[in-house]
Amino acid sequence: FLPNLQQALFKQGASTLEVTYYTNLYVFCIMTLMGGGSGHIKGAISFVMSNWVNGTLLLFYSIVAYWAINFHIRVVQRYGSVVAVLVGNLRKAGTIALSFLVFPKPFSWFYVGGTLLVFGGLTITAYAKDLRRREKASREEDSSGGVANGVPMQGVGPGTLSANKGTPSANKDSIDKAPHSS
């Protein structure tokens, strides 16, 4: 849920700092309601106040968590929510795999099958989302007539403006030889 919310905030023009702030505010409110309703907040405060080491560890954890959240938000901003979830799940899968090495337990092929299903589904979702994004960009390019932001695009097709000459290309070979960007 949160990566989708973060991606929506980025699409509205929010900065990384704003997304971090609102994400943390949302989580703080939910955790305060849950902790206050269960009575765990009073116990947590007394635990931190009982020993200076506990407060120091909480401060250290907060700093590490801030950087982890910051990196996660940058992944959401740059690659999207699906990839962020995939990266988060890969981290969890690595932790589980490491636990098998450190704490031996009986092996089952269900672990492998479940992992393949989860990561296969996420990969297919990321691929489909990328395809939709590319198709949308292609449709926008087609509707603009091969001109993006008033600048002729190279190699779009017959009748487009040549980037080198600024005149309509009559020679199809010159279009085919124009450098293409991908």
PDB file of C-alpha atoms in Angstrom:
ATOM      1  CA  PHE A   1       0.000   0.000   0.000  1.00  0.00           C
ATOM      2  CA  LEU A   2       2.667   2.533   0.987  1.00  0.00           C
ATOM      3  CA  PRO A   3       4.797   2.241  -2.195  1.00  0.00           C
ATOM      4  CA  ASN A   4       1.699   2.964  -4.315  1.00  0.00           C
ATOM      5  CA  LEU A   5       0.877   5.977  -2.131  1.00  0.00           C
ATOM      6  CA  GLN A   6       4.480   7.182  -2.384  1.00  0.00           C
ATOM      7  CA  GLN A   7       4.498   6.814  -6.164  1.00  0.00           C
ATOM      8  CA  ALA A   8       1.220   8.772  -6.382  1.00  0.00           C
ATOM      9  CA  LEU A   9       2.741  11.565  -4.281  1.00  0.00           C
ATOM     10  CA  PHE A  10       5.774  11.704  -6.587  1.00  0.00           C
ATOM     11  CA  LYS A  11       3.488  11.947  -9.638  1.00  0.00           C
ATOM     12  CA  GLN A  12       1.838  14.981  -8.019  1.00  0.00           C
ATOM     13  CA  GLY A  13       5.250  16.658  -7.803  1.00  0.00           C
ATOM     14  CA  ALA A  14       6.135  15.977  -4.160  1.00  0.00           C
ATOM     15  CA  SER A  15       9.805  16.026  -3.172  1.00  0.00           C
ATOM     16  CA  THR A  16      11.619  13.122  -1.505  1.00  0.00           C
ATOM     17  CA  LEU A  17      11.557  15.005   1.800  1.00  0.00           C
ATOM     18  CA  GLU A  18       7.784  15.545   1.577  1.00  0.00           C
ATOM     19  CA  VAL A  19       7.127  11.898   0.735  1.00  0.00           C
ATOM     20  CA  THR A  20       9.349  10.786   3.635  1.00  0.00           C
ATOM     21  CA  TYR A  21       7.567  13.177   6.000  1.00  0.00           C
ATOM     22  CA  TYR A  22       4.040  12.131   5.029  1.00  0.00           C
ATOM     23  CA  THR A  23       4.909   8.428   4.979  1.00  0.00           C
ATOM     24  CA  ASN A  24       6.406   8.646   8.470  1.00  0.00           C
ATOM     25  CA  LEU A  25       3.472  10.743   9.725  1.00  0.00           C
ATOM     26  CA  TYR A  26       1.003   8.170   8.384  1.00  0.00           C
ATOM     27  CA  VAL A  27       2.912   5.254   9.952  1.00  0.00           C
ATOM     28  CA  PHE A  28       3.316   7.181  13.238  1.00  0.00           C
ATOM     29  CA  CYS A  29      -0.436   7.775  13.478  1.00  0.00           C
ATOM     30  CA  ILE A  30      -1.311   4.154  12.728  1.00  0.00           C
ATOM     31  CA  MET A  31       1.311   2.777  15.124  1.00  0.00           C
ATOM     32  CA  THR A  32       0.250   5.208  17.882  1.00  0.00           C
ATOM     33  CA  LEU A  33      -3.363   4.115  17.529  1.00  0.00           C
ATOM     34  CA  MET A  34      -2.394   0.441  17.520  1.00  0.00           C
ATOM     35  CA  GLY A  35       0.123   0.789  20.377  1.00  0.00           C
ATOM     36  CA  GLY A  36      -2.157   3.018  22.426  1.00  0.00           C
ATOM     37  CA  GLY A  37      -5.095   0.681  21.982  1.00  0.00           C
ATOM     38  CA  SER A  38      -3.095  -2.354  23.093  1.00  0.00           C
ATOM     39  CA  GLY A  39      -1.266  -0.619  25.971  1.00  0.00           C
ATOM     40  CA  HIS A  40       2.192  -1.232  24.525  1.00  0.00           C
ATOM     41  CA  ILE A  41       3.215   2.439  24.411  1.00  0.00           C
ATOM     42  CA  LYS A  42       3.451   2.721  28.208  1.00  0.00           C
ATOM     43  CA  GLY A  43       5.654  -0.395  28.340  1.00  0.00           C
ATOM     44  CA  ALA A  44       7.860   0.875  25.512  1.00  0.00           C
ATOM     45  CA  ILE A  45       8.409   4.234  27.218  1.00  0.00           C
ATOM     46  CA  SER A  46       9.302   2.614  30.540  1.00  0.00           C
ATOM     47  CA  PHE A  47      11.681   0.220  28.742  1.00  0.00           C
ATOM     48  CA  VAL A  48      13.549   3.083  27.046  1.00  0.00           C
ATOM     49  CA  MET A  49      13.700   5.118  30.280  1.00  0.00           C
ATOM     50  CA  SER A  50      14.941   2.172  32.385  1.00  0.00           C
ATOM     51  CA  ASN A  51      18.481   2.181  30.967  1.00  0.00           C
ATOM     52  CA  TRP A  52      20.516   4.661  28.895  1.00  0.00           C
ATOM     53  CA  VAL A  53      21.671   1.811  26.606  1.00  0.00           C
ATOM     54  CA  ASN A  54      18.067   1.208  25.525  1.00  0.00           C
ATOM     55  CA  GLY A  55      17.662   4.852  24.528  1.00  0.00           C
ATOM     56  CA  THR A  56      20.992   4.790  22.661  1.00  0.00           C
ATOM     57  CA  LEU A  57      19.976   1.657  20.774  1.00  0.00           C
ATOM     58  CA  LEU A  58      16.639   3.262  19.891  1.00  0.00           C
ATOM     59  CA  LEU A  59      18.443   6.344  18.587  1.00  0.00           C
ATOM     60  CA  PHE A  60      20.826   4.184  16.517  1.00  0.00           C
ATOM     61  CA  TYR A  61      17.886   2.192  15.141  1.00  0.00           C
ATOM     62  CA  SER A  62      16.084   5.417  14.223  1.00  0.00           C
ATOM     63  CA  ILE A  63      19.093   6.699  12.264  1.00  0.00           C
ATOM     64  CA  VAL A  64      19.488   3.405  10.386  1.00  0.00           C
ATOM     65  CA  ALA A  65      15.730   3.270   9.719  1.00  0.00           C
ATOM     66  CA  TYR A  66      15.778   6.835   8.360  1.00  0.00           C
ATOM     67  CA  TRP A  67      18.454   5.931   5.800  1.00  0.00           C
ATOM     68  CA  ALA A  68      16.699   2.675   4.894  1.00  0.00           C
ATOM     69  CA  ILE A  69      13.439   4.562   4.312  1.00  0.00           C
ATOM     70  CA  ASN A  70      15.283   7.204   2.293  1.00  0.00           C
ATOM     71  CA  PHE A  71      16.828   4.564   0.001  1.00  0.00           C
ATOM     72  CA  HIS A  72      13.462   2.817  -0.355  1.00  0.00           C
ATOM     73  CA  ILE A  73      11.749   6.071  -1.339  1.00  0.00           C
ATOM     74  CA  ARG A  74      14.444   6.750  -3.925  1.00  0.00           C
ATOM     75  CA  VAL A  75      13.775   3.305  -5.434  1.00  0.00           C
ATOM     76  CA  VAL A  76      10.038   4.133  -5.568  1.00  0.00           C
ATOM     77  CA  GLN A  77      10.793   7.526  -7.141  1.00  0.00           C
ATOM     78  CA  ARG A  78      13.194   6.217  -9.742  1.00  0.00           C
ATOM     79  CA  TYR A  79      11.800   2.769 -10.618  1.00  0.00           C
ATOM     80  CA  GLY A  80       8.208   2.699  -9.334  1.00  0.00           C
ATOM     81  CA  SER A  81       6.258   0.924  -6.625  1.00  0.00           C
ATOM     82  CA  VAL A  82       6.362  -2.569  -8.144  1.00  0.00           C
ATOM     83  CA  VAL A  83      10.160  -2.600  -8.322  1.00  0.00           C
ATOM     84  CA  ALA A  84      10.338  -1.238  -4.751  1.00  0.00           C
ATOM     85  CA  VAL A  85       8.175  -4.120  -3.529  1.00  0.00           C
ATOM     86  CA  LEU A  86      10.338  -6.553  -5.522  1.00  0.00           C
ATOM     87  CA  VAL A  87      13.522  -5.166  -3.929  1.00  0.00           C
ATOM     88  CA  GLY A  88      11.942  -5.352  -0.462  1.00  0.00           C
ATOM     89  CA  ASN A  89      10.883  -8.951  -1.046  1.00  0.00           C
ATOM     90  CA  LEU A  90      14.328  -9.883  -2.363  1.00  0.00           C
ATOM     91  CA  ARG A  91      15.808  -8.548   0.872  1.00  0.00           C
ATOM     92  CA  LYS A  92      13.369 -10.666   2.870  1.00  0.00           C
ATOM     93  CA  ALA A  93      14.112 -13.729   0.734  1.00  0.00           C
ATOM     94  CA  GLY A  94      17.835 -13.203   1.341  1.00  0.00           C
ATOM     95  CA  THR A  95      17.191 -13.065   5.074  1.00  0.00           C
ATOM     96  CA  ILE A  96      15.180 -16.295   4.915  1.00  0.00           C
ATOM     97  CA  ALA A  97      17.879 -18.019   2.828  1.00  0.00           C
ATOM     98  CA  LEU A  98      20.513 -16.888   5.346  1.00  0.00           C
ATOM     99  CA  SER A  99      18.371 -18.260   8.181  1.00  0.00           C
ATOM    100  CA  PHE A 100      18.432 -21.683   6.501  1.00  0.00           C
ATOM    101  CA  LEU A 101      22.240 -21.572   6.585  1.00  0.00           C
ATOM    102  CA  VAL A 102      22.562 -20.283  10.148  1.00  0.00           C
ATOM    103  CA  PHE A 103      19.666 -22.226  11.693  1.00  0.00           C
ATOM    104  CA  PRO A 104      19.294 -25.518   9.810  1.00  0.00           C
ATOM    105  CA  LYS A 105      15.725 -26.697   9.319  1.00  0.00           C
ATOM    106  CA  PRO A 106      14.069 -29.363   7.185  1.00  0.00           C
ATOM    107  CA  PHE A 107      13.991 -28.419   3.498  1.00  0.00           C
ATOM    108  CA  SER A 108      10.791 -28.511   1.463  1.00  0.00           C
ATOM    109  CA  TRP A 109      10.267 -27.826  -2.222  1.00  0.00           C
ATOM    110  CA  PHE A 110       7.256 -25.767  -1.176  1.00  0.00           C
ATOM    111  CA  TYR A 111       9.722 -23.044  -0.112  1.00  0.00           C
ATOM    112  CA  VAL A 112      11.189 -22.975  -3.617  1.00  0.00           C
ATOM    113  CA  GLY A 113       7.778 -23.121  -5.308  1.00  0.00           C
ATOM    114  CA  GLY A 114       6.347 -20.343  -3.139  1.00  0.00           C
ATOM    115  CA  THR A 115       9.387 -18.142  -3.770  1.00  0.00           C
ATOM    116  CA  LEU A 116       9.143 -18.681  -7.523  1.00  0.00           C
ATOM    117  CA  LEU A 117       5.423 -17.866  -7.516  1.00  0.00           C
ATOM    118  CA  VAL A 118       5.884 -14.642  -5.535  1.00  0.00           C
ATOM    119  CA  PHE A 119       8.845 -13.347  -7.535  1.00  0.00           C
ATOM    120  CA  GLY A 120       7.371 -14.573 -10.814  1.00  0.00           C
ATOM    121  CA  GLY A 121       4.173 -12.640 -10.127  1.00  0.00           C
ATOM    122  CA  LEU A 122       6.090  -9.499  -9.194  1.00  0.00           C
ATOM    123  CA  THR A 123       8.301  -9.782 -12.272  1.00  0.00           C
ATOM    124  CA  ILE A 124       5.307 -10.221 -14.570  1.00  0.00           C
ATOM    125  CA  THR A 125       3.594  -7.233 -12.931  1.00  0.00           C
ATOM    126  CA  ALA A 126       6.706  -5.060 -13.358  1.00  0.00           C
ATOM    127  CA  TYR A 127       7.061  -6.153 -16.988  1.00  0.00           C
ATOM    128  CA  ALA A 128       3.375  -5.461 -17.756  1.00  0.00           C
ATOM    129  CA  LYS A 129       3.592  -2.046 -16.114  1.00  0.00           C
ATOM    130  CA  ASP A 130       6.690  -1.199 -18.165  1.00  0.00           C
ATOM    131  CA  LEU A 131       4.933  -2.336 -21.357  1.00  0.00           C
ATOM    132  CA  ARG A 132       1.935  -0.101 -20.589  1.00  0.00           C
ATOM    133  CA  ARG A 133       4.266   2.828 -19.926  1.00  0.00           C
ATOM    134  CA  ARG A 134       6.087   2.270 -23.235  1.00  0.00           C
ATOM    135  CA  GLU A 135       2.811   1.929 -25.171  1.00  0.00           C
ATOM    136  CA  LYS A 136       1.530   5.161 -23.638  1.00  0.00           C
ATOM    137  CA  ALA A 137       4.755   6.966 -24.574  1.00  0.00           C
ATOM    138  CA  SER A 138       4.505   5.563 -28.105  1.00  0.00           C
ATOM    139  CA  ARG A 139       0.884   6.741 -28.441  1.00  0.00           C
ATOM    140  CA  GLU A 140       1.858  10.212 -27.200  1.00  0.00           C
ATOM    141  CA  GLU A 141       4.741  10.281 -29.701  1.00  0.00           C
ATOM    142  CA  ASP A 142       2.406   9.238 -32.532  1.00  0.00           C
ATOM    143  CA  SER A 143      -0.187  11.858 -31.603  1.00  0.00           C
ATOM    144  CA  SER A 144       2.456  14.595 -31.567  1.00  0.00           C
ATOM    145  CA  GLY A 145       3.356  13.795 -35.192  1.00  0.00           C
ATOM    146  CA  GLY A 146       6.974  12.973 -34.396  1.00  0.00           C
ATOM    147  CA  VAL A 147       7.607  16.310 -32.710  1.00  0.00           C
ATOM    148  CA  ALA A 148       8.386  16.439 -29.012  1.00  0.00           C
ATOM    149  CA  ASN A 149       8.449  19.841 -27.293  1.00  0.00           C
ATOM    150  CA  GLY A 150       8.684  21.580 -30.675  1.00  0.00           C
ATOM    151  CA  VAL A 151      11.842  19.639 -31.628  1.00  0.00           C
ATOM    152  CA  PRO A 152      11.652  17.238 -34.588  1.00  0.00           C
ATOM    153  CA  MET A 153      12.365  13.618 -33.623  1.00  0.00           C
ATOM    154  CA  GLN A 154      14.805  11.606 -35.725  1.00  0.00           C
ATOM    155  CA  GLY A 155      13.831   8.468 -37.570  1.00  0.00           C
ATOM    156  CA  VAL A 156      10.118   8.568 -36.783  1.00  0.00           C
ATOM    157  CA  GLY A 157       8.970   7.936 -40.321  1.00  0.00           C
ATOM    158  CA  PRO A 158       8.422   9.401 -43.768  1.00  0.00           C
ATOM    159  CA  GLY A 159       7.438  13.040 -43.869  1.00  0.00           C
ATOM    160  CA  THR A 160       9.009  13.989 -40.542  1.00  0.00           C
ATOM    161  CA  LEU A 161      11.521  16.752 -40.209  1.00  0.00           C
ATOM    162  CA  SER A 162      15.165  15.810 -40.476  1.00  0.00           C
ATOM    163  CA  ALA A 163      17.085  16.875 -37.372  1.00  0.00           C
ATOM    164  CA  ASN A 164      20.118  17.829 -39.465  1.00  0.00           C
ATOM    165  CA  LYS A 165      18.460  19.877 -42.224  1.00  0.00           C
ATOM    166  CA  GLY A 166      15.218  21.121 -40.661  1.00  0.00           C
ATOM    167  CA  THR A 167      13.326  20.183 -43.842  1.00  0.00           C
ATOM    168  CA  PRO A 168      10.944  17.337 -44.544  1.00  0.00           C
ATOM    169  CA  SER A 169      12.820  14.165 -45.432  1.00  0.00           C
ATOM    170  CA  ALA A 170      11.994  12.978 -48.918  1.00  0.00           C
ATOM    171  CA  ASN A 171      14.632  10.247 -48.891  1.00  0.00           C
ATOM    172  CA  LYS A 172      13.605   7.165 -46.881  1.00  0.00           C
ATOM    173  CA  ASP A 173      17.255   6.027 -46.659  1.00  0.00           C
ATOM    174  CA  SER A 174      18.225   9.152 -44.746  1.00  0.00           C
ATOM    175  CA  ILE A 175      15.532   8.332 -42.186  1.00  0.00           C
ATOM    176  CA  ASP A 176      16.747   4.773 -41.764  1.00  0.00           C
ATOM    177  CA  LYS A 177      20.317   5.956 -41.246  1.00  0.00           C
ATOM    178  CA  ALA A 178      19.374   8.596 -38.673  1.00  0.00           C
ATOM    179  CA  PRO A 179      20.488   7.716 -35.151  1.00  0.00           C
ATOM    180  CA  HIS A 180      17.696   6.259 -33.066  1.00  0.00           C
ATOM    181  CA  SER A 181      17.376   6.789 -29.353  1.00  0.00           C
ATOM    182  CA  SER A 182      15.844   4.101 -27.225  1.00  0.00           C
TER     183      SER A 182
END
